[in-house]
Amino acid sequence: MTTPSLLILPGDGIGPEVMTEVRKIIDWFGTKRDLAFDVSEDLVGGAAYDKHGVPLADETMAKAQEVDAVLLGAVGGPKYDNLDFSVKPERGLLRLRKEMDLYSNLRPAQCFDALADFSSLKKDIVAGLDIVIVRELTSGVYFGEPRGIIEEGNERVGINTQRYTESEIARVARSAFELARRRGNKVCSMEKANVMESGILWRDVVNEIHQAEYSDVELSHMYADNGAMQLVRAPKQFDVILTDNLFGDILSDCAAMLTGSLGMLPSASLGAPMANGRPKAMYEPVHGSAPDITGQGKANPIACILSFAMALRYSFDQGAEADRLEGAVEKVLADGVRTADLLGEEGVTPVSTTEMGDAILAALDASL
Ligand code: IPM
Ligand code: MG
């Protein structure tokens, strides 16, 4: 068997800091679990712009297409706020998603017992929470044409287009149903069929796929605004939430905060299977580049580390090793180890990014 390949794109802000910890974890699996990866590293976002004048060089894009999985840190920062839209750091990320055709974005929101007090919601509403948002990632208003800012009469008009084809809806719906079968067997699909034609089609296609292929899975539908309300009212009613690109962006930030800290949440973006059977895949923490704490050793590396756990599970068929890594994170949190984003308990001194990584390594060692 050939060694699986990983392309690491640390990006901007705290991206490189958290990725340093992930590399330690990757090395651990190589030496202690005989699970070696062929790791290469490249630039994305502002870091790529600084070197190449674009947020993702063509060579990097080509590399991303070839590897078994991409691991991305974060992109963006105030330094790049005034760049032309076409070369903003975020465009690098969107190019990866689009050209790799990563249509299914899995965003789990899981509340670790040790952290239930950190949520802005009451503990009993979030304790034990374990839901996944499946967000469509390659279409909708993020990419729809026409788009732009045009002149009309004596004023400017901003235009974006929400557009979904049946096949785009069908493939992400299948991915949500498949995931639900491996979990709580429930899918709630969210759109705005009350005001948008694309929402009507979304609901129709989800129903068709459900009837034809997944009638064993429990399916419900909600308008996305009600879904947002239900997410903060009673989030545990959900198992898998299926939604489009823009609603998914918003609802997943909302779901993320239920768990107490954005610094905890990983994500996987999956596409069609490659020749070797593995899906095209990119893994990234849900948090951004956090310019306010960059370079201070304060960042929480857990979201990025858990993103690597998702890679073990979804790209490399190493569910047991993913469980091991997730277990190590859980253990460290149960032991009271906290980065600065997780403070609030009396008498707790925060650990640095590096110390958190080391604590997780120690917990991994203890798991053997
Ligand atoms: C996300 C982010 C991105 C998005 C940005 C950085 C382009 O908010 O992954 O949720 O809007 O999709
Ligand atoms: Mg977002």
Short mmCIF file of C-alpha atoms and ligand atoms in Angstrom, two decimals:
data_model
loop_
_atom_site.label_atom_id
_atom_site.label_comp_id
_atom_site.label_asym_id
_atom_site.label_seq_id
_atom_site.Cartn_x
_atom_site.Cartn_y
_atom_site.Cartn_z
CA MET A 1 0.00 0.00 0.00
CA THR A 2 1.25 3.48 -0.80
CA THR A 3 1.64 5.98 2.03
CA PRO A 4 -1.40 8.27 2.10
CA SER A 5 -0.64 11.89 1.23
CA LEU A 6 -1.65 15.03 3.09
CA LEU A 7 -1.32 18.62 1.91
CA ILE A 8 -1.13 21.05 4.80
CA LEU A 9 -2.18 24.64 4.18
CA PRO A 10 -1.73 26.53 7.47
CA GLY A 11 -2.85 29.87 5.99
CA ASP A 12 -3.08 33.03 8.07
CA GLY A 13 -3.45 34.28 11.63
CA ILE A 14 -3.56 31.45 14.15
CA GLY A 15 -3.64 28.88 11.32
CA PRO A 16 0.13 28.19 11.44
CA GLU A 17 0.12 28.01 15.26
CA VAL A 18 -2.63 25.43 15.52
CA MET A 19 -1.22 23.49 12.56
CA THR A 20 2.12 23.09 14.35
CA GLU A 21 0.26 21.11 17.01
CA VAL A 22 -1.54 19.02 14.41
CA ARG A 23 1.80 18.10 12.85
CA LYS A 24 2.93 16.74 16.21
CA ILE A 25 -0.21 14.59 16.33
CA ILE A 26 0.33 13.38 12.75
CA ASP A 27 3.91 12.41 13.63
CA TRP A 28 2.67 10.57 16.70
CA PHE A 29 0.40 8.37 14.58
CA GLY A 30 3.37 7.70 12.29
CA THR A 31 5.72 6.55 15.02
CA LYS A 32 3.30 5.03 17.54
CA ARG A 33 0.55 3.59 15.34
CA ASP A 34 2.45 2.76 12.19
CA LEU A 35 0.21 5.17 10.31
CA ALA A 36 2.64 7.28 8.33
CA PHE A 37 1.55 10.10 6.06
CA ASP A 38 3.40 11.71 3.22
CA VAL A 39 3.02 15.34 4.34
CA SER A 40 3.68 18.41 2.23
CA GLU A 41 2.99 22.03 3.06
CA ASP A 42 2.03 25.08 1.02
CA LEU A 43 0.50 28.55 1.18
CA VAL A 44 -3.10 29.72 1.05
CA GLY A 45 -4.94 32.98 1.74
CA GLY A 46 -3.03 36.10 2.66
CA ALA A 47 0.19 34.11 3.04
CA ALA A 48 -0.12 33.01 -0.60
CA TYR A 49 -1.04 36.53 -1.67
CA ASP A 50 2.09 37.94 -0.03
CA LYS A 51 4.27 35.54 -2.00
CA HIS A 52 2.40 35.06 -5.28
CA GLY A 53 -0.06 37.96 -5.53
CA VAL A 54 -2.97 35.49 -5.50
CA PRO A 55 -4.64 33.73 -2.55
CA LEU A 56 -4.00 30.30 -4.08
CA ALA A 57 -1.29 29.58 -6.65
CA ASP A 58 -2.14 27.27 -9.56
CA GLU A 59 0.58 24.83 -8.47
CA THR A 60 -0.98 24.62 -5.01
CA MET A 61 -4.40 24.03 -6.54
CA ALA A 62 -2.94 21.23 -8.66
CA LYS A 63 -1.29 19.67 -5.61
CA ALA A 64 -4.58 19.79 -3.71
CA GLN A 65 -6.21 17.83 -6.52
CA GLU A 66 -3.59 15.10 -6.28
CA VAL A 67 -3.32 14.39 -2.56
CA ASP A 68 -5.53 12.11 -0.51
CA ALA A 69 -6.59 14.94 1.79
CA VAL A 70 -6.01 18.63 2.40
CA LEU A 71 -5.76 20.04 5.92
CA LEU A 72 -6.36 23.79 6.09
CA GLY A 73 -5.79 26.17 9.02
CA ALA A 74 -7.49 29.52 8.47
CA VAL A 75 -7.45 32.40 6.01
CA GLY A 76 -7.79 36.16 6.26
CA GLY A 77 -6.78 39.06 8.44
CA PRO A 78 -7.10 42.84 8.71
CA LYS A 79 -3.97 43.32 6.62
CA TYR A 80 -5.90 42.02 3.62
CA ASP A 81 -9.21 43.81 4.22
CA ASN A 82 -8.70 46.37 1.48
CA LEU A 83 -7.52 44.01 -1.25
CA ASP A 84 -9.52 43.71 -4.43
CA PHE A 85 -12.37 41.19 -3.97
CA SER A 86 -10.86 38.80 -6.53
CA VAL A 87 -7.64 38.31 -4.54
CA LYS A 88 -9.01 38.37 -1.00
CA PRO A 89 -7.75 35.46 1.15
CA GLU A 90 -11.26 33.92 1.25
CA ARG A 91 -11.16 33.49 -2.54
CA GLY A 92 -8.37 30.93 -2.07
CA LEU A 93 -10.58 28.84 0.18
CA LEU A 94 -13.57 29.17 -2.14
CA ARG A 95 -11.44 28.13 -5.11
CA LEU A 96 -10.36 24.96 -3.31
CA ARG A 97 -13.96 24.10 -2.44
CA LYS A 98 -15.20 24.79 -5.97
CA GLU A 99 -12.44 23.18 -8.03
CA MET A 100 -12.20 20.10 -5.83
CA ASP A 101 -16.02 20.01 -6.01
CA LEU A 102 -16.33 19.49 -2.24
CA TYR A 103 -20.09 19.60 -2.16
CA SER A 104 -20.72 18.06 1.24
CA ASN A 105 -19.52 20.04 4.23
CA LEU A 106 -19.88 18.19 7.54
CA ARG A 107 -19.91 20.49 10.55
CA PRO A 108 -20.41 18.59 13.79
CA ALA A 109 -21.47 20.47 16.90
CA GLN A 110 -20.70 18.29 19.83
CA CYS A 111 -20.75 19.47 23.42
CA PHE A 112 -18.04 17.90 25.53
CA ASP A 113 -19.34 17.16 29.04
CA ALA A 114 -16.44 19.04 30.60
CA LEU A 115 -17.41 22.17 28.68
CA ALA A 116 -21.20 22.22 29.05
CA ASP A 117 -20.87 25.24 31.37
CA PHE A 118 -19.16 27.30 28.69
CA SER A 119 -22.20 27.51 26.47
CA SER A 120 -24.20 30.71 26.55
CA LEU A 121 -27.23 28.43 26.85
CA LYS A 122 -28.28 26.61 30.02
CA LYS A 123 -26.28 23.48 30.69
CA ASP A 124 -29.19 21.01 30.39
CA ILE A 125 -30.05 22.36 26.93
CA VAL A 126 -26.59 21.59 25.53
CA ALA A 127 -25.13 18.79 27.69
CA GLY A 128 -24.64 15.73 25.51
CA LEU A 129 -25.42 17.63 22.31
CA ASP A 130 -24.22 15.78 19.21
CA ILE A 131 -25.48 17.07 15.89
CA VAL A 132 -24.00 17.50 12.43
CA ILE A 133 -24.83 20.17 9.91
CA VAL A 134 -24.40 19.01 6.32
CA ARG A 135 -23.91 22.19 4.35
CA GLU A 136 -23.90 22.26 0.53
CA LEU A 137 -20.59 23.89 -0.31
CA THR A 138 -20.10 24.34 -4.04
CA SER A 139 -23.19 26.15 -5.27
CA GLY A 140 -26.04 28.42 -4.23
CA VAL A 141 -25.62 32.13 -3.74
CA TYR A 142 -21.87 31.79 -3.12
CA PHE A 143 -21.27 30.93 -6.76
CA GLY A 144 -24.50 31.70 -8.68
CA GLU A 145 -24.45 33.89 -11.78
CA PRO A 146 -25.24 36.65 -12.53
CA ARG A 147 -23.40 38.41 -9.77
CA GLY A 148 -21.72 41.76 -9.35
CA ILE A 149 -22.29 45.42 -8.70
CA ILE A 150 -23.82 47.20 -11.67
CA GLU A 151 -25.00 50.72 -12.47
CA GLU A 152 -28.74 51.12 -12.95
CA GLY A 153 -30.10 54.58 -13.58
CA ASN A 154 -28.20 56.77 -11.18
CA GLU A 155 -27.43 54.21 -8.54
CA ARG A 156 -25.50 50.98 -8.02
CA VAL A 157 -27.17 47.62 -7.65
CA GLY A 158 -25.61 44.62 -5.90
CA ILE A 159 -26.57 41.26 -7.40
CA ASN A 160 -26.11 37.66 -6.31
CA THR A 161 -28.03 34.66 -7.50
CA GLN A 162 -29.29 31.69 -5.54
CA ARG A 163 -29.18 28.78 -7.97
CA TYR A 164 -29.43 25.03 -7.38
CA THR A 165 -29.76 22.23 -9.89
CA GLU A 166 -31.59 19.02 -9.02
CA SER A 167 -28.38 17.02 -9.17
CA GLU A 168 -26.60 19.41 -6.81
CA ILE A 169 -29.40 19.03 -4.28
CA ALA A 170 -29.62 15.27 -4.77
CA ARG A 171 -25.95 14.54 -4.14
CA VAL A 172 -25.71 16.51 -0.91
CA ALA A 173 -29.02 15.04 0.25
CA ARG A 174 -27.63 11.54 -0.29
CA SER A 175 -24.59 12.44 1.72
CA ALA A 176 -26.79 13.63 4.63
CA PHE A 177 -28.95 10.49 4.53
CA GLU A 178 -25.87 8.25 4.43
CA LEU A 179 -24.43 10.05 7.44
CA ALA A 180 -27.73 9.85 9.34
CA ARG A 181 -27.80 6.09 8.88
CA ARG A 182 -24.48 5.87 10.72
CA ARG A 183 -25.77 8.08 13.55
CA GLY A 184 -29.25 8.81 14.88
CA ASN A 185 -31.04 8.07 11.56
CA LYS A 186 -32.76 11.49 11.40
CA VAL A 187 -32.42 14.27 8.83
CA CYS A 188 -33.99 17.72 9.12
CA SER A 189 -33.73 19.67 5.87
CA MET A 190 -33.80 23.48 6.08
CA GLU A 191 -34.61 26.03 3.36
CA LYS A 192 -37.01 28.88 2.73
CA ALA A 193 -39.57 27.15 0.53
CA ASN A 194 -42.09 29.75 1.71
CA VAL A 195 -40.33 32.54 -0.19
CA MET A 196 -37.78 31.01 -2.58
CA GLU A 197 -38.30 28.82 -5.64
CA SER A 198 -34.88 27.30 -5.05
CA GLY A 199 -36.24 26.30 -1.64
CA ILE A 200 -39.30 24.65 -3.19
CA LEU A 201 -37.07 22.64 -5.52
CA TRP A 202 -34.75 21.79 -2.61
CA ARG A 203 -37.65 20.36 -0.60
CA ASP A 204 -39.03 18.43 -3.60
CA VAL A 205 -35.71 16.82 -4.47
CA VAL A 206 -34.94 15.92 -0.84
CA ASN A 207 -38.35 14.26 -0.62
CA GLU A 208 -37.80 12.36 -3.88
CA ILE A 209 -34.39 11.04 -2.85
CA HIS A 210 -35.78 10.12 0.54
CA GLN A 211 -38.71 8.18 -0.90
CA ALA A 212 -36.69 6.40 -3.53
CA GLU A 213 -33.56 5.51 -1.56
CA TYR A 214 -33.70 6.36 2.14
CA SER A 215 -37.24 5.81 3.40
CA ASP A 216 -35.76 4.08 6.48
CA VAL A 217 -34.36 7.46 7.62
CA GLU A 218 -36.67 9.84 9.49
CA LEU A 219 -36.99 13.05 7.45
CA SER A 220 -38.44 16.41 8.46
CA HIS A 221 -38.35 19.88 6.92
CA MET A 222 -38.07 23.32 8.50
CA TYR A 223 -37.88 26.85 7.24
CA ALA A 224 -34.35 27.99 7.95
CA ASP A 225 -35.43 30.87 10.20
CA ASN A 226 -37.43 28.50 12.37
CA GLY A 227 -34.44 26.15 12.26
CA ALA A 228 -32.23 28.90 13.71
CA MET A 229 -34.75 29.43 16.48
CA GLN A 230 -35.04 25.70 17.21
CA LEU A 231 -31.25 25.40 17.31
CA VAL A 232 -31.08 27.70 20.31
CA ARG A 233 -34.40 26.58 21.84
CA ALA A 234 -33.91 22.81 21.80
CA PRO A 235 -30.86 21.75 19.79
CA LYS A 236 -30.95 18.14 20.92
CA GLN A 237 -34.06 17.50 18.79
CA PHE A 238 -31.71 17.32 15.79
CA ASP A 239 -29.39 14.62 14.49
CA VAL A 240 -28.33 15.65 10.95
CA ILE A 241 -29.35 19.03 9.54
CA LEU A 242 -29.20 19.31 5.75
CA THR A 243 -29.06 22.78 4.26
CA ASP A 244 -27.70 24.97 1.47
CA ASN A 245 -24.49 26.95 1.29
CA LEU A 246 -25.61 30.29 2.75
CA PHE A 247 -28.05 28.99 5.35
CA GLY A 248 -25.43 26.42 6.29
CA ASP A 249 -22.84 29.13 6.82
CA ILE A 250 -25.12 30.96 9.24
CA LEU A 251 -26.69 27.98 11.00
CA SER A 252 -23.30 26.34 11.58
CA ASP A 253 -21.92 29.41 13.37
CA CYS A 254 -25.02 29.38 15.52
CA ALA A 255 -24.65 25.64 16.23
CA ALA A 256 -20.96 26.10 16.95
CA MET A 257 -21.60 28.54 19.74
CA LEU A 258 -23.97 26.08 21.44
CA THR A 259 -20.91 24.06 22.36
CA GLY A 260 -19.25 26.92 24.21
CA SER A 261 -16.32 27.70 21.99
CA LEU A 262 -15.67 28.07 18.31
CA GLY A 263 -12.19 26.83 19.09
CA MET A 264 -13.51 23.28 19.45
CA LEU A 265 -15.21 22.60 16.16
CA PRO A 266 -13.76 20.68 13.22
CA SER A 267 -15.20 20.24 9.74
CA ALA A 268 -14.85 17.99 6.73
CA SER A 269 -15.58 18.98 3.14
CA LEU A 270 -16.08 15.96 0.95
CA GLY A 271 -16.51 15.41 -2.77
CA ALA A 272 -16.83 12.50 -5.16
CA PRO A 273 -14.63 9.40 -4.76
CA MET A 274 -11.23 9.53 -6.46
CA ALA A 275 -9.70 6.64 -8.42
CA ASN A 276 -8.41 5.08 -5.18
CA GLY A 277 -11.90 5.10 -3.68
CA ARG A 278 -11.18 7.88 -1.19
CA PRO A 279 -13.38 10.96 -1.43
CA LYS A 280 -11.86 14.27 -2.48
CA ALA A 281 -11.48 15.89 0.90
CA MET A 282 -10.43 18.97 2.80
CA TYR A 283 -10.50 19.28 6.58
CA GLU A 284 -10.49 22.57 8.46
CA PRO A 285 -11.42 24.06 11.82
CA VAL A 286 -14.61 26.12 11.77
CA HIS A 287 -12.92 29.03 13.56
CA GLY A 288 -11.25 31.74 11.53
CA SER A 289 -7.80 33.28 11.61
CA ALA A 290 -8.44 35.15 14.92
CA PRO A 291 -6.11 38.12 14.26
CA ASP A 292 -6.76 39.46 17.78
CA ILE A 293 -4.81 36.61 19.38
CA THR A 294 -2.39 35.72 16.59
CA GLY A 295 1.18 35.07 17.63
CA GLN A 296 0.43 35.04 21.35
CA GLY A 297 0.35 31.29 21.92
CA LYS A 298 -3.26 31.58 23.07
CA ALA A 299 -5.05 29.78 20.25
CA ASN A 300 -6.92 26.57 20.96
CA PRO A 301 -5.58 23.86 18.61
CA ILE A 302 -8.41 21.41 19.37
CA ALA A 303 -10.64 22.28 16.39
CA CYS A 304 -7.76 21.69 14.01
CA ILE A 305 -6.71 18.50 15.81
CA LEU A 306 -10.28 17.21 15.66
CA SER A 307 -10.30 18.06 11.96
CA PHE A 308 -7.41 15.64 11.56
CA ALA A 309 -9.49 13.08 13.50
CA MET A 310 -12.22 13.56 10.89
CA ALA A 311 -9.60 12.95 8.19
CA LEU A 312 -8.65 9.68 9.87
CA ARG A 313 -12.32 8.69 9.89
CA TYR A 314 -13.57 9.88 6.49
CA SER A 315 -10.49 9.72 4.26
CA PHE A 316 -8.36 6.97 5.73
CA ASP A 317 -10.90 4.51 7.12
CA GLN A 318 -9.28 4.69 10.57
CA GLY A 319 -12.37 5.04 12.71
CA ALA A 320 -10.74 3.41 15.74
CA GLU A 321 -7.75 5.77 15.58
CA ALA A 322 -10.12 8.74 15.16
CA ASP A 323 -11.92 7.53 18.31
CA ARG A 324 -8.55 7.34 20.06
CA LEU A 325 -7.70 10.94 19.14
CA GLU A 326 -11.15 12.24 20.08
CA GLY A 327 -10.88 10.30 23.33
CA ALA A 328 -7.53 11.94 24.08
CA VAL A 329 -9.07 15.39 23.58
CA GLU A 330 -11.98 14.47 25.83
CA LYS A 331 -9.59 13.22 28.51
CA VAL A 332 -7.53 16.41 28.48
CA LEU A 333 -10.67 18.53 28.79
CA ALA A 334 -11.99 16.33 31.61
CA ASP A 335 -8.65 16.84 33.37
CA GLY A 336 -9.32 20.57 33.33
CA VAL A 337 -6.68 21.60 30.79
CA ARG A 338 -7.91 24.85 29.24
CA THR A 339 -6.70 27.29 26.64
CA ALA A 340 -7.62 30.94 27.14
CA ASP A 341 -10.86 30.68 25.15
CA LEU A 342 -12.14 28.16 27.71
CA LEU A 343 -11.74 30.11 30.90
CA GLY A 344 -14.40 30.93 33.43
CA GLU A 345 -13.88 28.30 36.09
CA GLU A 346 -12.35 29.48 39.29
CA GLY A 347 -8.61 29.09 39.77
CA VAL A 348 -7.80 27.79 36.31
CA THR A 349 -4.65 29.08 34.62
CA PRO A 350 -4.75 28.83 30.84
CA VAL A 351 -2.25 26.69 28.98
CA SER A 352 -0.62 27.79 25.74
CA THR A 353 -1.32 26.37 22.30
CA THR A 354 1.82 24.23 22.57
CA GLU A 355 0.95 22.98 26.04
CA MET A 356 -2.50 21.93 24.87
CA GLY A 357 -0.91 20.00 22.00
CA ASP A 358 1.52 18.34 24.41
CA ALA A 359 -1.28 17.41 26.82
CA ILE A 360 -3.15 15.71 23.98
CA LEU A 361 0.03 13.86 22.97
CA ALA A 362 0.44 12.67 26.55
CA ALA A 363 -3.18 11.46 26.59
CA LEU A 364 -2.51 9.62 23.31
CA ASP A 365 0.52 7.94 24.88
CA ALA A 366 -1.63 6.95 27.84
CA SER A 367 -4.18 5.40 25.48
CA LEU A 368 -1.74 2.76 24.25
C1 IPM B 1 -16.97 29.38 6.66
C2 IPM B 1 -16.48 30.78 6.43
C3 IPM B 1 -16.31 31.01 4.94
C4 IPM B 1 -17.67 30.93 4.30
C5 IPM B 1 -15.60 32.31 4.55
C6 IPM B 1 -14.25 32.44 5.22
C7 IPM B 1 -15.47 32.45 3.06
O1 IPM B 1 -17.35 31.69 7.03
O2 IPM B 1 -16.29 28.44 6.22
O3 IPM B 1 -18.02 29.22 7.27
O4 IPM B 1 -18.43 31.92 4.26
O5 IPM B 1 -18.03 29.85 3.82
MG MG B 2 -18.89 30.80 8.17
#
